XYZ file of C-alpha atoms in Angstrom:
406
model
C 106.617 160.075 71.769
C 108.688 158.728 68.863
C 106.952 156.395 66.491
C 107.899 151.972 66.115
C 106.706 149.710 63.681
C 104.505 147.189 65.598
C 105.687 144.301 66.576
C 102.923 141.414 66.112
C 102.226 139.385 69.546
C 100.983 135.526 69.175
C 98.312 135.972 72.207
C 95.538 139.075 72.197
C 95.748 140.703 75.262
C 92.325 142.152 76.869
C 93.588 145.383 78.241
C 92.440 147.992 80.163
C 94.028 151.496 80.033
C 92.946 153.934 83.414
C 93.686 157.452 82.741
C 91.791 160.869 83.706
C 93.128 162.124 80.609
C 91.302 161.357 77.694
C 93.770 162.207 74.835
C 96.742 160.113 76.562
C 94.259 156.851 77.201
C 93.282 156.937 73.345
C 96.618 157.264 72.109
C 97.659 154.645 74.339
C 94.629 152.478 73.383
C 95.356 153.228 69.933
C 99.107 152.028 70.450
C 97.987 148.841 71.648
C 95.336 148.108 69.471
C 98.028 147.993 66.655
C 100.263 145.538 68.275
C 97.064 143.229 68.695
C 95.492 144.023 71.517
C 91.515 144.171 72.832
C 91.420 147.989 75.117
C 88.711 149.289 77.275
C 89.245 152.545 79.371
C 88.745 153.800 82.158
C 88.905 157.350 83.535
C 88.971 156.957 87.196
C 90.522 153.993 89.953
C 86.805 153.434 90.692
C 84.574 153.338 87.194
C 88.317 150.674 86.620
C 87.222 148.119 89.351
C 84.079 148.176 88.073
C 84.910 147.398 84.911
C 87.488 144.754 86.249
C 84.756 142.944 88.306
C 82.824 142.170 85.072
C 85.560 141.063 82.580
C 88.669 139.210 82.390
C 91.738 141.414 81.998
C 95.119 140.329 81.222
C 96.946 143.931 81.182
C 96.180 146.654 83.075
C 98.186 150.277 82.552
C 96.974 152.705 85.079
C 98.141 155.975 85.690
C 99.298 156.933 88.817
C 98.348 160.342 89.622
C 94.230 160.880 89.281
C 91.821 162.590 91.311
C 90.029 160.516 93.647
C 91.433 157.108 93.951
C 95.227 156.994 92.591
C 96.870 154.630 90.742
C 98.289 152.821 93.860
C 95.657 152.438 95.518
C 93.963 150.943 92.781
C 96.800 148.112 92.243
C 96.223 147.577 96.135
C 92.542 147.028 95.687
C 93.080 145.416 92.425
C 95.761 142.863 94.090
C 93.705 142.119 97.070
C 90.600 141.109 95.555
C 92.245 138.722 93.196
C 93.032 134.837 93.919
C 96.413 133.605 93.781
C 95.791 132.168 90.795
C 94.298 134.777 88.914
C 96.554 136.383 86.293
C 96.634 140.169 85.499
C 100.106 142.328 84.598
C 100.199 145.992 86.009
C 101.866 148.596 84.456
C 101.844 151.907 86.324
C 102.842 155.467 84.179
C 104.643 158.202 86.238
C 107.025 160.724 85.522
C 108.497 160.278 89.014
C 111.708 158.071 88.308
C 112.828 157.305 91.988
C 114.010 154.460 94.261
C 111.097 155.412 96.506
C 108.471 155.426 93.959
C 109.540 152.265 92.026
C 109.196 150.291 95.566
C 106.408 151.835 96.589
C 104.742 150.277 93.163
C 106.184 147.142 93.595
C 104.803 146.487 97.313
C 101.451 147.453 95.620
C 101.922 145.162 93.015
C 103.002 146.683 90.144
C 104.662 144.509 87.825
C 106.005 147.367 85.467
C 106.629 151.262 84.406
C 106.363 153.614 81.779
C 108.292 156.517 82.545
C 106.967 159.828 81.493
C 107.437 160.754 78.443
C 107.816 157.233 77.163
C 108.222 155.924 74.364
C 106.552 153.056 72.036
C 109.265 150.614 72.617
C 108.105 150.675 75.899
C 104.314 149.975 75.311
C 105.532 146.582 72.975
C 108.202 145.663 75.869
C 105.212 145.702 78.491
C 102.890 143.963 76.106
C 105.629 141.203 75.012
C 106.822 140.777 78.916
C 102.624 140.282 79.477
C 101.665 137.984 76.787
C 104.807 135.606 77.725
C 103.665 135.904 81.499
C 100.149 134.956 80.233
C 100.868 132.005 78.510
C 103.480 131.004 81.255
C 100.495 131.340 83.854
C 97.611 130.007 81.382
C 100.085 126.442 80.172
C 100.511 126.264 84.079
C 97.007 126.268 85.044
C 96.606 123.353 82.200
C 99.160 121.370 83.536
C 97.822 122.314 87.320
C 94.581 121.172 86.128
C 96.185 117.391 84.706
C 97.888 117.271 88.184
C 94.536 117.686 89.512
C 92.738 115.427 87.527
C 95.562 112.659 87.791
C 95.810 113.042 91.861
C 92.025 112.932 92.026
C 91.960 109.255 90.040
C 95.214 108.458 92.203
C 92.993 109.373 95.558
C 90.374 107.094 93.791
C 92.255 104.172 92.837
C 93.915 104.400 96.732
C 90.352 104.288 97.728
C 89.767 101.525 95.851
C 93.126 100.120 97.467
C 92.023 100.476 100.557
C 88.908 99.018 99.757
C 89.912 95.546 98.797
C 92.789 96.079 101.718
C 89.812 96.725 104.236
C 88.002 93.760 102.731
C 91.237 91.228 102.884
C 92.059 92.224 106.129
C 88.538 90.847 107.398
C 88.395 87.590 105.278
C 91.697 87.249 107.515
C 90.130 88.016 110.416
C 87.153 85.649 109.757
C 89.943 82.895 109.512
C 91.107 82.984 112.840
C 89.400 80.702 115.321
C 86.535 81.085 116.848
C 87.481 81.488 120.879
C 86.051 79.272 123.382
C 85.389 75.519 123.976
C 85.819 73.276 120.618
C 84.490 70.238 122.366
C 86.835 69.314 125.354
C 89.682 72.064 124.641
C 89.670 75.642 125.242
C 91.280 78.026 122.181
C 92.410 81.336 122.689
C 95.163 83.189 119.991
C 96.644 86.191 119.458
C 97.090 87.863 116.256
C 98.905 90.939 115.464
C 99.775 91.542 111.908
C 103.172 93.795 111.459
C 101.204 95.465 108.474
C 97.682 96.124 107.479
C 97.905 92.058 106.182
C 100.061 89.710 107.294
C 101.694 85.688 105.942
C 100.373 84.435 109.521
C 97.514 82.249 110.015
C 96.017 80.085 112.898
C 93.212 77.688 112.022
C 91.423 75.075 114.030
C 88.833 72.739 112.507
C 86.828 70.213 115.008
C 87.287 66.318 114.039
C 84.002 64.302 113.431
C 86.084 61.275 116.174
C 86.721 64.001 118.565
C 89.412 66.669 119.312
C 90.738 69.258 116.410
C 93.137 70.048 113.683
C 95.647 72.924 114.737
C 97.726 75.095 112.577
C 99.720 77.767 112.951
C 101.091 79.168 109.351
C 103.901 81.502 109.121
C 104.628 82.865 105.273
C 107.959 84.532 104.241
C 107.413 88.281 103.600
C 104.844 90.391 104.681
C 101.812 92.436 103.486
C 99.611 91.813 100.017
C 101.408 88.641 98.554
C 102.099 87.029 102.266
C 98.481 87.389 103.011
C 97.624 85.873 99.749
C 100.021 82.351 100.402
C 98.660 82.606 103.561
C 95.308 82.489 102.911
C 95.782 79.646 100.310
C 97.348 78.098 102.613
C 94.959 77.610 105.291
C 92.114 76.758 103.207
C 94.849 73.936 101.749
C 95.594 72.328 105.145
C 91.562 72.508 106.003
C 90.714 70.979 102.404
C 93.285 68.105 102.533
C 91.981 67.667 106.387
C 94.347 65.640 107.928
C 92.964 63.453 111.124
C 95.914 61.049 111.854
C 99.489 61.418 112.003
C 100.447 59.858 108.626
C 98.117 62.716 107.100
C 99.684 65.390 108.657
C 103.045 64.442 107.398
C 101.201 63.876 103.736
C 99.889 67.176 103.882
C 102.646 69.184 104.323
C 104.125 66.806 101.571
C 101.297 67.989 99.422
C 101.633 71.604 99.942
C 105.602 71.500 99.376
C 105.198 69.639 96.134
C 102.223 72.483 95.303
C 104.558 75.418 96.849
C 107.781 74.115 94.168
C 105.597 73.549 91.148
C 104.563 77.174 91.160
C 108.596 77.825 90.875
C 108.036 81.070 92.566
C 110.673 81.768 95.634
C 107.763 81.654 98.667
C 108.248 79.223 101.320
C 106.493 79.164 104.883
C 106.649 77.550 108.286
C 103.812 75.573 109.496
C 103.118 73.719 113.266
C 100.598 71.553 112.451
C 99.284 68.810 114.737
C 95.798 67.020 115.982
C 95.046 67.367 120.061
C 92.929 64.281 121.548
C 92.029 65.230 125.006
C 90.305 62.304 125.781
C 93.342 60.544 124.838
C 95.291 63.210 126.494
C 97.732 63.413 123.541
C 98.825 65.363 120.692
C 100.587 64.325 117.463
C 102.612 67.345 115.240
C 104.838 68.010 112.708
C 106.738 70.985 112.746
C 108.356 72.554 109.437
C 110.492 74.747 110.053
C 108.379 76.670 112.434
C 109.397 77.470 116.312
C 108.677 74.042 118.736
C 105.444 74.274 120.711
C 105.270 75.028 124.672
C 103.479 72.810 126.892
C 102.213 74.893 130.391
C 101.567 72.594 132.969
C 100.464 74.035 136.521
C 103.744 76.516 137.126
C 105.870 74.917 134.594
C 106.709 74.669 130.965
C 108.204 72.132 128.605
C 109.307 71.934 124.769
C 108.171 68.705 123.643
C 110.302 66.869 121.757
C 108.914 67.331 118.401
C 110.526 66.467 115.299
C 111.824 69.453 113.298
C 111.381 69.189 109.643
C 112.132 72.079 106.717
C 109.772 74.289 105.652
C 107.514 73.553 103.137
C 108.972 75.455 99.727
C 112.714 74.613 100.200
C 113.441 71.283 99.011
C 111.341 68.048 96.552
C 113.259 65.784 99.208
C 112.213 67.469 102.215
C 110.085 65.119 104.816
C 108.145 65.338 108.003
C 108.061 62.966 110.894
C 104.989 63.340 113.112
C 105.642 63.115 116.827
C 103.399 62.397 119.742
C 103.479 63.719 123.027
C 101.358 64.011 126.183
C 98.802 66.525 126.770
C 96.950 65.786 129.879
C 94.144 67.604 131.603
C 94.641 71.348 132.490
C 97.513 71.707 130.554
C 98.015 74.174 127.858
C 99.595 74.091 124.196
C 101.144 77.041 122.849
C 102.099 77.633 119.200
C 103.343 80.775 118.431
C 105.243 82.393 115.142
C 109.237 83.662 115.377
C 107.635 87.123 115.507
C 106.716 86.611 119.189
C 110.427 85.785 120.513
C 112.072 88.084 117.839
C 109.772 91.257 119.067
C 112.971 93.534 119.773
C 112.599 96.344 122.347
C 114.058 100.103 121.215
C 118.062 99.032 122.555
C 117.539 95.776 120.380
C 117.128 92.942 123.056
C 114.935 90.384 121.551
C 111.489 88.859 123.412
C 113.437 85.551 123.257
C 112.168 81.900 124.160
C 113.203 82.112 128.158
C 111.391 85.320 128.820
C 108.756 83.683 126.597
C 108.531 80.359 129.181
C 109.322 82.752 132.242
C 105.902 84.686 131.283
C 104.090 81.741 130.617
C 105.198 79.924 134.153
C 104.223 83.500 136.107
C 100.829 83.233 134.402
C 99.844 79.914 134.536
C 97.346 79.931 137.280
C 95.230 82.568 135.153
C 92.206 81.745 133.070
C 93.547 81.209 129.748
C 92.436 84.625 128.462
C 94.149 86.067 130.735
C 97.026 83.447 130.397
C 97.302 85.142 126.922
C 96.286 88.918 127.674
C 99.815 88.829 129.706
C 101.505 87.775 127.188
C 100.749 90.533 124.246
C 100.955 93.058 126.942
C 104.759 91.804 127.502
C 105.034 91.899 123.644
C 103.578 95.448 123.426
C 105.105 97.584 125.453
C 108.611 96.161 123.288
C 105.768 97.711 120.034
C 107.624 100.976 118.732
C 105.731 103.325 117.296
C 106.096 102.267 113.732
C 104.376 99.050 114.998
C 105.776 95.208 114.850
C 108.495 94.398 112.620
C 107.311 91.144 112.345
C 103.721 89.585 112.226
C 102.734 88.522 116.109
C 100.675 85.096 116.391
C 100.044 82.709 118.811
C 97.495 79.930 119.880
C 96.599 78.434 123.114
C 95.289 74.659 123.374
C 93.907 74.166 126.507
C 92.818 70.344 127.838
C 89.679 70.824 129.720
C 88.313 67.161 129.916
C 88.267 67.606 133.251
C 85.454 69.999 133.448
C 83.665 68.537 130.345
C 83.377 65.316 132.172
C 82.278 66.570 135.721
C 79.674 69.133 134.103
């Protein structure tokens, strides 16, 4: 075996040389002690795993022909009770230089040969080709370990997310009205956000004369921000408390002026009105948002309310309140564009007519029911990604009636 000046290595190996005979693993443990390296030997497949099961190795060079357990084998038992991401470079000496032998190593998992009689060129090729591997497989398990570290805080901050998510969604929910009798009328609503928050809100406050303030919010956009208008502006309309016409046409005065000032590009639509069932009336402005439904017995009408901007568009913009009748038995219904927009898979919208036609085949049901028809229309249109648009409606039922008999 001809004789190389050593070539100095930047990482010290821990190596472990397997050989039956004793003067070729001390030569070899000699060679690679002078380019750097830390050897222990072995001089047998088995006394080797034994040694490998109680220290870290980065090289191993076994030979391949021993009695008892061979080289092969060795590798095999050597690869198999490794994990994946355990690092160790096999070298395997034979003087067998064959097609069949070399892939008969490599299925084992040998990484490398020396070739009998070999050389020391050899020994610093194997040891260079190691050390690289080795700090290849060492500055990946540093950077797996970052990854790990940064996807565990990114699982904890989406915890967190989900959290406050979890939390906002049912500070929404407690917004929507309580259902059942509010005095003489009967509430019922349906509310199905298009995401895990939604810019609609329905609200209904009891007046201290009688009746209630209504409102059914719709703001542009969906999810965090939408919710977030939203919920300011519900608590707005309840704070301001409007309880005659001229105050529900300041109010939404009030909340465009607020909506501008901010000089952010949000905007809603809001149906907002006060029902007086002793009175059998209602008075409502509408900005921008889709007209009410009146269901009386078997039939439905669109009042003739006046239609105003939304609040956010324009400093000019105005709202007229309107009145119109709302005698006993019948049944108001406010509801958000995402009810007649709710597109079916080939694209054909809910629409206002097959809105009115469900209402009129369901009037003579009890008003949960009255509205239990109506989201099961609107769901079977539900693809599987869910709504497209936030689904919300309220029902205003006169029951006067009923009060006054019981």
């Amino acid at each position: 075996m001809q004789n190389f000046p050593a070539s100095p290595v930047r990482y010290h190996l821990e190596v472990l040389v397997v050989d039956d005979d004793d003067l070729m693993s001390d030569v070899l443990a000699a060679h690679l002690e002078a380019l750097g390296c830390k050897v222990a030997s072995a001089a047998s497949g088995e006394e080797a795993l034994v040694l490998l099961a109680g220290k870290p190795v980065d090289l191993l060079v076994t030979d391949w022909q021993m009695p008892g357990m061979d080289g092969l084998e060795l590798v095999r038992q050597v690869r198999a009770g490794r994990s994946e991401d355990s690092y160790l470079h096999v070298v395997m000496m034979t003087a067998r230089n064959d097609e069949v032998v070399i892939r008969r190593a490599m299925e084992a998992g040998v990484d490398d040969f020396f070739f009998k009689p070999f050389e020391q060129v050899q020994l610093e090729l194997a040891v260079q080709s190691a050390q690289r591997n080795r700090l290849l497989h060492r500055r990946l398990q540093r950077r797996n370990s970052l990854l790990e570290v940064a996807h565990r805080r990114t699982q904890e901050a989406l915890e967190r997310v989900r959290a406050d998510l979890d939390a906002a969604t049912a500070l929404h929910e407690r917004l929507l009205p309580t259902e059942g009798l509010v005095g003489a009328l009967n509430f019922r609503h349906l509310y199905r956000p298009a995401a895990m928050l939604g810019g609609d809100s329905i609200g209904v406050s009891p007046l201290r004369e009688g009746g209630a303030l209504f409102f059914l919010i719709d703001v542009r956009g969906h999810g965090v921000p939408a919710a977030l208008d939203s919920f300011h502006l519900h608590h707005r309309i309840k704070q301001l408390r409007p309880t005659s016409p001229r105050d529900l046409a300041q109010s939404l005065e009030a909340i465009n002026r607020e909506i501008l000032d901010r000089g952010d590009e949000s905007y809603a639509t809001i149906a907002c009105g006060l029902a007086r069932p002793e009175r059998e009336e209602c008075w409502m402005v509408c900005a921008g948002h889709p007209r009410p439904l009146i269901a009386i017995d078997d039939k439905v009408l669109i009042p003739e309310v006046d239609y105003g901007m939304p609040v956010g568009w324009f400093d000019t913009a105005s709202w007229k309140p309107t009145r119109f009748d709302f005698p006993p038995g019948a049944r108001l219904v406010l509801y958000s564009d995402g009810v007649t927009e709710c597109s079916n898979s080939a694209g054909q919208e809910f629409g206002v007519d097959r809105l009115v036609r469900t209402l009129a085949s369901n009037a003579g049901k009890r008003i949960r029911d009255f509205v239990g028809a109506l989201e099961l229309g609107l769901l079977a249109r539900r693809s599987s990604a869910g709504f497209e648009d936030d689904i919300s409606l309220l029902v205003i039922e006169n029951k006067i009636p009923e009060i006054q008999s019981a």
